[in-house]
Tab-separated table of C-alpha atoms in Angstrom:
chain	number	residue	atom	x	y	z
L	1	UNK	CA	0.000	0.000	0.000
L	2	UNK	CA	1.226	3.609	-1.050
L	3	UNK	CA	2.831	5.393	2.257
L	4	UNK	CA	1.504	8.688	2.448
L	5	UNK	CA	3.964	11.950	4.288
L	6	UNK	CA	2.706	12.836	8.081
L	7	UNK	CA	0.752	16.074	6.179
L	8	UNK	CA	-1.604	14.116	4.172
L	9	UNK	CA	-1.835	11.493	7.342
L	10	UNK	CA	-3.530	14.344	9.164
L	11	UNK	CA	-5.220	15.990	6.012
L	12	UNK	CA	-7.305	12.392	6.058
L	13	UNK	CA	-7.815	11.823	9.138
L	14	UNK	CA	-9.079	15.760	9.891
L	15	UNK	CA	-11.590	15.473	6.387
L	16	UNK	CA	-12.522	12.014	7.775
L	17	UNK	CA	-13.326	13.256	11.405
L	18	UNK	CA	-14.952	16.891	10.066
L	19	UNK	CA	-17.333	15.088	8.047
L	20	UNK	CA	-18.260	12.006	10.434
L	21	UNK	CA	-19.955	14.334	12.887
L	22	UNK	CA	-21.411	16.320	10.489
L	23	UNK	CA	-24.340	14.213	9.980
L	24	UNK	CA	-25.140	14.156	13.441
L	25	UNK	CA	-25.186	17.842	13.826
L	26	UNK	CA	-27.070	18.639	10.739
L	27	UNK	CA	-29.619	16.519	11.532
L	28	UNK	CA	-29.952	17.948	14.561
L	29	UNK	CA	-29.750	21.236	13.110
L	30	UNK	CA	-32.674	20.499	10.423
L	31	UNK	CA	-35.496	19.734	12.781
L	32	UNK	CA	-35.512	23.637	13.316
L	33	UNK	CA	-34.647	25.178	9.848
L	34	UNK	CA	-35.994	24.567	6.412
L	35	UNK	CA	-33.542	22.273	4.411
L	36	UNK	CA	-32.565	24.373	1.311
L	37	UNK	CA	-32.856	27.205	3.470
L	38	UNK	CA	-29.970	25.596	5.851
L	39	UNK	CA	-27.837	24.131	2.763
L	40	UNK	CA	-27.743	27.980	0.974
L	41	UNK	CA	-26.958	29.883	4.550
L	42	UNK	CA	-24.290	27.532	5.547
L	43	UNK	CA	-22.525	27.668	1.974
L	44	UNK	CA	-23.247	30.913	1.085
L	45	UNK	CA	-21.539	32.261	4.642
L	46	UNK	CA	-18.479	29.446	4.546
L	47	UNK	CA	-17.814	30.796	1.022
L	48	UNK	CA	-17.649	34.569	2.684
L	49	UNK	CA	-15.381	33.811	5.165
L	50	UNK	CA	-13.377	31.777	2.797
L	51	UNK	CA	-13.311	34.308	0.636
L	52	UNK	CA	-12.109	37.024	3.298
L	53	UNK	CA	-9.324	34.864	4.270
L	54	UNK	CA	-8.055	34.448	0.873
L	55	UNK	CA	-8.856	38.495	-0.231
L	56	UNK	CA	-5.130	38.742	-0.353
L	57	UNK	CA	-4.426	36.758	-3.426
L	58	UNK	CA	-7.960	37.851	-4.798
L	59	UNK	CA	-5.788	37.981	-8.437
L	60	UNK	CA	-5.791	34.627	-8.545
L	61	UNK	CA	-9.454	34.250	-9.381
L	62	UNK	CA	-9.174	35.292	-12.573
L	63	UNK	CA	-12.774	35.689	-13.374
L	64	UNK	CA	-13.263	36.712	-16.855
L	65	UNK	CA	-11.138	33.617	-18.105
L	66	UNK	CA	-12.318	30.954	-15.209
L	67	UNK	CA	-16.014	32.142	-14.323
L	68	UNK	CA	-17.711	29.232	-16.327
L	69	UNK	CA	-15.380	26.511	-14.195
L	70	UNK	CA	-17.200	28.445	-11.503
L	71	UNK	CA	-20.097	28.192	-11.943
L	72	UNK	CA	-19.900	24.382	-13.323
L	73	UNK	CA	-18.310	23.792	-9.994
L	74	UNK	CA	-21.121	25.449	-8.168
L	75	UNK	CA	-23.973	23.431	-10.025
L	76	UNK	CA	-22.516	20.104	-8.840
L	77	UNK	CA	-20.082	20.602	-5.473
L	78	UNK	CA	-22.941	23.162	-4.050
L	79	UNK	CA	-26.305	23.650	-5.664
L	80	UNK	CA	-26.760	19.822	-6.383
L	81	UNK	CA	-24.902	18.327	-3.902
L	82	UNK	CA	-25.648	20.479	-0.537
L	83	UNK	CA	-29.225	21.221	-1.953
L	84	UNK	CA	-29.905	17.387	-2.571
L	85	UNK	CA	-28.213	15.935	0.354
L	86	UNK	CA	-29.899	18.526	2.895
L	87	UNK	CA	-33.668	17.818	1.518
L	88	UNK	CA	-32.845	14.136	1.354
L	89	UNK	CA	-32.055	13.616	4.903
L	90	UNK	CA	-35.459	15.038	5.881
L	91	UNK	CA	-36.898	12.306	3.804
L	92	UNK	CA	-34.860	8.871	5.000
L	93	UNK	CA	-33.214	7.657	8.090
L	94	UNK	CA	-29.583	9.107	8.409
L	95	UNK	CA	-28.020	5.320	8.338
L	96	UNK	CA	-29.961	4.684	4.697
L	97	UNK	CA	-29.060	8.078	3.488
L	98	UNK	CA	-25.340	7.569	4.292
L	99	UNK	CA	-25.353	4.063	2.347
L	100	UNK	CA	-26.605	5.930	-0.679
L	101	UNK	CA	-24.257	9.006	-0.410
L	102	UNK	CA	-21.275	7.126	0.002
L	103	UNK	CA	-21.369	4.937	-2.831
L	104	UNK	CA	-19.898	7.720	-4.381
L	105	UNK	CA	-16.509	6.688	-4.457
L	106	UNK	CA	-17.240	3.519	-6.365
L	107	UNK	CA	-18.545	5.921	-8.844
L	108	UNK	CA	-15.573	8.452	-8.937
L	109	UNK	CA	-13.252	5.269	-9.590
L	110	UNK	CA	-15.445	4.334	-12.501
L	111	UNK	CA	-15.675	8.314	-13.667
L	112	UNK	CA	-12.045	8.743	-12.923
L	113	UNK	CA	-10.847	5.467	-15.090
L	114	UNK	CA	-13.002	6.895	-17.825
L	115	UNK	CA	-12.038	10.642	-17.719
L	116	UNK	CA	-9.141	10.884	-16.098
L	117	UNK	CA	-7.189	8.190	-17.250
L	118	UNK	CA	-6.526	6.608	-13.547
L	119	UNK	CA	-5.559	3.002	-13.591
L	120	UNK	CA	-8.436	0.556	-12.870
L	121	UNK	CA	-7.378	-3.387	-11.376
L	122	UNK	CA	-9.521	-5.910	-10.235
L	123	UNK	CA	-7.648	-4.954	-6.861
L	124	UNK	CA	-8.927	-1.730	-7.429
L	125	UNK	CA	-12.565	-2.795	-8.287
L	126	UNK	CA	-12.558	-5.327	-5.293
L	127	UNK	CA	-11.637	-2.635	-2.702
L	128	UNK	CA	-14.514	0.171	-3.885
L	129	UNK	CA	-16.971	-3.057	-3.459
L	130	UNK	CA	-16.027	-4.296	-0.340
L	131	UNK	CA	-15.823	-0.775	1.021
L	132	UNK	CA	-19.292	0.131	0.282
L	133	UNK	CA	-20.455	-3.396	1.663
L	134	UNK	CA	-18.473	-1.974	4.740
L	135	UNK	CA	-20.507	1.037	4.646
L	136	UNK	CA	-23.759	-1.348	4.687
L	137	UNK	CA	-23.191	-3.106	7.600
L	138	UNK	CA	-21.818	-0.342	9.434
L	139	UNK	CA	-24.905	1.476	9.025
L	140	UNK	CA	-27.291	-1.548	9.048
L	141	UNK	CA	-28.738	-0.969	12.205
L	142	UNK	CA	-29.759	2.639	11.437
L	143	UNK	CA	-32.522	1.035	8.483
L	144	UNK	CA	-34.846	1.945	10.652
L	145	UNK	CA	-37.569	4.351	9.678
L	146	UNK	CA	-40.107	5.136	6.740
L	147	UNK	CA	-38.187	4.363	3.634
L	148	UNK	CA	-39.567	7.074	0.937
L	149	UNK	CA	-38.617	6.089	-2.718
L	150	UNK	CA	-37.882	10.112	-3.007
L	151	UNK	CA	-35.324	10.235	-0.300
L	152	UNK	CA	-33.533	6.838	-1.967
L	153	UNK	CA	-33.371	8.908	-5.598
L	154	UNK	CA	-32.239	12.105	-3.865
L	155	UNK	CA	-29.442	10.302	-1.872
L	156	UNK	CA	-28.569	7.990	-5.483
L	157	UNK	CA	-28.426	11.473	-6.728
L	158	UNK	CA	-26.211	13.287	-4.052
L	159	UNK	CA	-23.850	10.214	-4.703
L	160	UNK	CA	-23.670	11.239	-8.668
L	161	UNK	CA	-22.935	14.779	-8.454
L	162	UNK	CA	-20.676	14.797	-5.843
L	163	UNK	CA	-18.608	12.077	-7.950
L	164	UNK	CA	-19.081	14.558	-10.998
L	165	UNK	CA	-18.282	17.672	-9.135
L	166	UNK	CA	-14.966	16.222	-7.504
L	167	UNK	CA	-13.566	14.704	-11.417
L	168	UNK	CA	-14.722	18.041	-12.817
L	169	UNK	CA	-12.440	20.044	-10.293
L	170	UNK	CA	-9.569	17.403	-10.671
L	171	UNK	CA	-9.472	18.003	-14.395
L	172	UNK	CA	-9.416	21.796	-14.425
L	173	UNK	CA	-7.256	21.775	-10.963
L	174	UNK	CA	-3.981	23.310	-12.821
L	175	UNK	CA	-6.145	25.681	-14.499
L	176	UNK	CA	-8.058	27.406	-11.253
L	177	UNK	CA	-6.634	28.131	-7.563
L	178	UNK	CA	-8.231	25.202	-5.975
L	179	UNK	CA	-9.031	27.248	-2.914
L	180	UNK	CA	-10.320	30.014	-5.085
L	181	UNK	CA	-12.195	27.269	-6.981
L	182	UNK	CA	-13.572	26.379	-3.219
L	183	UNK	CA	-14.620	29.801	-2.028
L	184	UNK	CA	-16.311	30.707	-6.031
L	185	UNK	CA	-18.481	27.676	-5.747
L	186	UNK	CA	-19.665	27.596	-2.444
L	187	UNK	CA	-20.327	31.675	-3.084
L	188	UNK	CA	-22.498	31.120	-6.039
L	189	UNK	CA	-24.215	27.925	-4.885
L	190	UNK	CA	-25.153	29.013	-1.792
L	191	UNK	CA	-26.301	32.507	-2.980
L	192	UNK	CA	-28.948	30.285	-5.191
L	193	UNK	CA	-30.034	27.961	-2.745
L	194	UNK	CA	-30.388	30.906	-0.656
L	195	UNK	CA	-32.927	32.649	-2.680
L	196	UNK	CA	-34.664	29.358	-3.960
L	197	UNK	CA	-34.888	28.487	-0.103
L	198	UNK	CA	-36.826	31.992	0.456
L	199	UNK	CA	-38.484	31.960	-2.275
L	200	UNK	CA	-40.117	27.966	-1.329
L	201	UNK	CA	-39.653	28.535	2.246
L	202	UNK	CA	-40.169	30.691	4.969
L	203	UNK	CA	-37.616	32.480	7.028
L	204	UNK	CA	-40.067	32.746	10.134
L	205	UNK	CA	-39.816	28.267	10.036
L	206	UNK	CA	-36.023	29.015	10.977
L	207	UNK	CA	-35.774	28.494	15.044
L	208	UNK	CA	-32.560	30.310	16.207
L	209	UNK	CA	-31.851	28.091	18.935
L	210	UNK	CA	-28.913	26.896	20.276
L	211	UNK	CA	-29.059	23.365	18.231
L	212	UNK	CA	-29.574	25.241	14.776
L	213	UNK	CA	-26.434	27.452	15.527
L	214	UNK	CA	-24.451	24.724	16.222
L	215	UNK	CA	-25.396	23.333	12.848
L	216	UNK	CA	-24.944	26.703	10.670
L	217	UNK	CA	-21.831	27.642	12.372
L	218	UNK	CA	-19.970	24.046	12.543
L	219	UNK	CA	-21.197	24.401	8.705
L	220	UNK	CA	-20.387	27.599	7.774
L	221	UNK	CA	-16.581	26.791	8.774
L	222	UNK	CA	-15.352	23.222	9.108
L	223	UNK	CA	-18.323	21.318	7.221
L	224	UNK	CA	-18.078	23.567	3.870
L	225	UNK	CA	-14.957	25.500	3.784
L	226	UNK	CA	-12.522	24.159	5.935
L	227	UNK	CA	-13.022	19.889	4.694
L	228	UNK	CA	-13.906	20.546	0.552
L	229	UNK	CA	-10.713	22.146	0.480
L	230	UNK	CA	-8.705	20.113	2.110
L	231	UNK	CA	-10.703	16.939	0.186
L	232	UNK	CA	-10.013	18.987	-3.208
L	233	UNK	CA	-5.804	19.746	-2.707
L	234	UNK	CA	-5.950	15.880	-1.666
L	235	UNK	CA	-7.782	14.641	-4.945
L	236	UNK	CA	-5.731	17.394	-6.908
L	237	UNK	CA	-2.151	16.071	-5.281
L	238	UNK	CA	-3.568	11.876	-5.609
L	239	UNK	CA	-5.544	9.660	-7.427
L	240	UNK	CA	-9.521	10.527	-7.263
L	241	UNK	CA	-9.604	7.147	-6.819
L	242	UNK	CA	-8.042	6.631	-3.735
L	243	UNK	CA	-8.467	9.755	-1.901
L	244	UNK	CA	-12.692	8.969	-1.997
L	245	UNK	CA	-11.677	5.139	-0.731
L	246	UNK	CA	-10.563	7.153	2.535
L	247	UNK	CA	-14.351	8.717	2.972
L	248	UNK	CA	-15.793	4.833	3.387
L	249	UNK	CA	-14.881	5.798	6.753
L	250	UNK	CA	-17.144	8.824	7.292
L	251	UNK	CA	-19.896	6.757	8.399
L	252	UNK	CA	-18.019	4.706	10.593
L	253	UNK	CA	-16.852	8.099	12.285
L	254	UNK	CA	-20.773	8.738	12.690
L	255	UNK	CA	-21.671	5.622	14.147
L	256	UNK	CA	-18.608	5.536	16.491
L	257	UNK	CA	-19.143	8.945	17.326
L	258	UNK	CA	-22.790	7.490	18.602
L	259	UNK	CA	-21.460	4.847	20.550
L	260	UNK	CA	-19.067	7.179	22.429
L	261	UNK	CA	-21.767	9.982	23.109
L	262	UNK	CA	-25.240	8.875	22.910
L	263	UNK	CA	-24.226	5.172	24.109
L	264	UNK	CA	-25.563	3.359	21.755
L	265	UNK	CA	-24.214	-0.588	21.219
L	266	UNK	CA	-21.355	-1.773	19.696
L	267	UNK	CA	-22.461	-4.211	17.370
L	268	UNK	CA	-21.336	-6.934	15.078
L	269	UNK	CA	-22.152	-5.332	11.631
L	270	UNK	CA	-20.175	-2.777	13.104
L	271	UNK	CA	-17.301	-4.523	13.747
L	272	UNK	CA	-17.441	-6.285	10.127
L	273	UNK	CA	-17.934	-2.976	8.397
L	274	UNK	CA	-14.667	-1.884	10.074
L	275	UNK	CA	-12.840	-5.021	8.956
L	276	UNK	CA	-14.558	-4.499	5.059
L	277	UNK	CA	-13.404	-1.055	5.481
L	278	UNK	CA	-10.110	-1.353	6.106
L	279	UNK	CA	-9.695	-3.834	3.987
L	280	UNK	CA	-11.092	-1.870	1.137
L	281	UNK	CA	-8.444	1.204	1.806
L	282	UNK	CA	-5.991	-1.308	1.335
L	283	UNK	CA	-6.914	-2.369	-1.488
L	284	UNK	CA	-7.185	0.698	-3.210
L	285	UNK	CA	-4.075	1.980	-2.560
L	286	UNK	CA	-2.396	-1.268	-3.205
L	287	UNK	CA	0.363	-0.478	-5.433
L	288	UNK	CA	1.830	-4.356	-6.223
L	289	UNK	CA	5.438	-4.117	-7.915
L	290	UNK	CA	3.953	-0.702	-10.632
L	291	UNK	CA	6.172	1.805	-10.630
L	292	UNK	CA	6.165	2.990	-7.584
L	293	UNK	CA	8.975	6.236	-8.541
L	294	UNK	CA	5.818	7.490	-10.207
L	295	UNK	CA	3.470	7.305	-8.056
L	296	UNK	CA	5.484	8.670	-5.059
L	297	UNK	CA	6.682	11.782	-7.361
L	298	UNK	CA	2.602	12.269	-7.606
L	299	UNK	CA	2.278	12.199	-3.994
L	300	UNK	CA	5.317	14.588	-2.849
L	301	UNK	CA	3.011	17.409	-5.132
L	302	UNK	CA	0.986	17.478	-2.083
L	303	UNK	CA	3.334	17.165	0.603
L	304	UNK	CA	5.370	19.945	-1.521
């Protein structure tokens, strides 16, 4: 298995760890906000502050040459994604919904074989499978719940354009600042979902409690910001491939994160989705006797 630098140890394990609790908190935070409502404030405001940080280098945006990579970027990584995900977890139980969402790194290995030109194995192949049969029994015991057809199309759905938004900014990553790419996207996506939200919802729904600030401000800065860019320089520096094999472990973080602080069991499909897990991040990052000079050169661009 490729050995990755100290740097991208912690880049995983941080995007792994930001996005595992995130499901708990946001659905905690949607039982007092409207869903597209929640999805536009948190992206539109993580894309400001983004933004401010990053005012320094604001030449690097480049709009007049890179605004339709923008706005492609938006439509899939914010508008799409955030919008679909956020109404879909209203509609199924968050262990279903995470099933559905996360076979979307089976599908960016199939998009990124196709588009990008990234080697595809039967090691390869057996790994994606075996990771999302991880993901299955790790969230087994959350099928609990009415299952609407609706919310299994919407989370199918959040699966394909999140695969399609992270090979779209892989192949124009040396054209556009990837944090600028970051900042541009979750601007203009959230600024639409914004005004679709108040134009299909109502802002007097929104209950500014304690439990919804916790889910706009955890949102607004590590959930949006903070882990798509660190996922994005990973893909950019990597393989798609293997960088997405990493977030079978998201809902493992979410069901762990239950066991620790709302005591629920540890169970055996839990403890054979871990194996299948691991297993599968094995897998794909098994790198046999290929040229490994290559493939290490590729991973120093991140480190660098």
């Amino acid at each position: 298995m490729g050995r990755f630098s100290i740097k991208t140890t912690i880049a995983i394990a941080s995007l792994v760890f930001i996005w595992g609790i995130s499901w708990a908190i946001y659905k905690m935070a949607l039982a007092f906000t409207p869903p597209i409502l929640f999805a536009g404030m948190r992206s539109l405001i993580g894309g400001v502050l983004l933004a401010l940080c990053l005012l320094p280098t604001w030449k690097k945006i480049n709009w007049r040459e890179n605004w339709p990579k923008y706005c492609i970027s938006a439509v899939l990584n914010t508008l799409f994604f955030y919008g679909i995900q956020t109404v879909g977890l209203v509609y199924l139980p968050g262990g279903l919904f995470s099933v559905l969402v996360y076979f979307q790194p089976i599908l960016i290995g199939l998009f990124a074989w196709m588009w990008l030109g990234e080697r595809m194995t039967w090691i390869k192949i057996t790994g994606l499978t075996l990771g999302f049969l991880g993901i299955v029994s790790v969230s087994a015991d959350g099928f609990t719940g009415q299952v609407s057809a609706i919310g299994v199309v919407l989370g199918l759905l959040t699966a394909l354009t999140w695969a399609l938004g992270v090979i779209y900014v892989k192949k124009e990553s040396a054209k556009v600042d990837s944090l600028w790419m970051v900042a541009m996207q979750s601007l203009l996506g959230g600024a639409v979902l914004t005004v679709m939200g108040a134009g299909l919802e109502n802002w007097s729904d929104i209950v500014w409690n304690t439990q919804y600030l916790i889910g706009l401000g955890y949102g607004s800065t590590f959930g949006v910001p903070i882990a798509i860019a660190i996922y994005f320089s990973l893909v950019n520096a990597g393989e798609a491939s293997k960088v997405a094999a990493f977030t079978f472990l998201v809902p493992l973080i979410a069901v762990i994160t239950g066991t620790i602080f709302m005591d629920e069991p540890i169970t055996f499909t839990l403890l054979a989705g871990l194996l299948l897990i691991v297993v599968s991040i094995y897998l794909v990052n098994y790198q046999g006797k290929v040229k490994k000079s290559r493939q290490k050169a590729a991973q120093m661009t991140y480190e660098s």
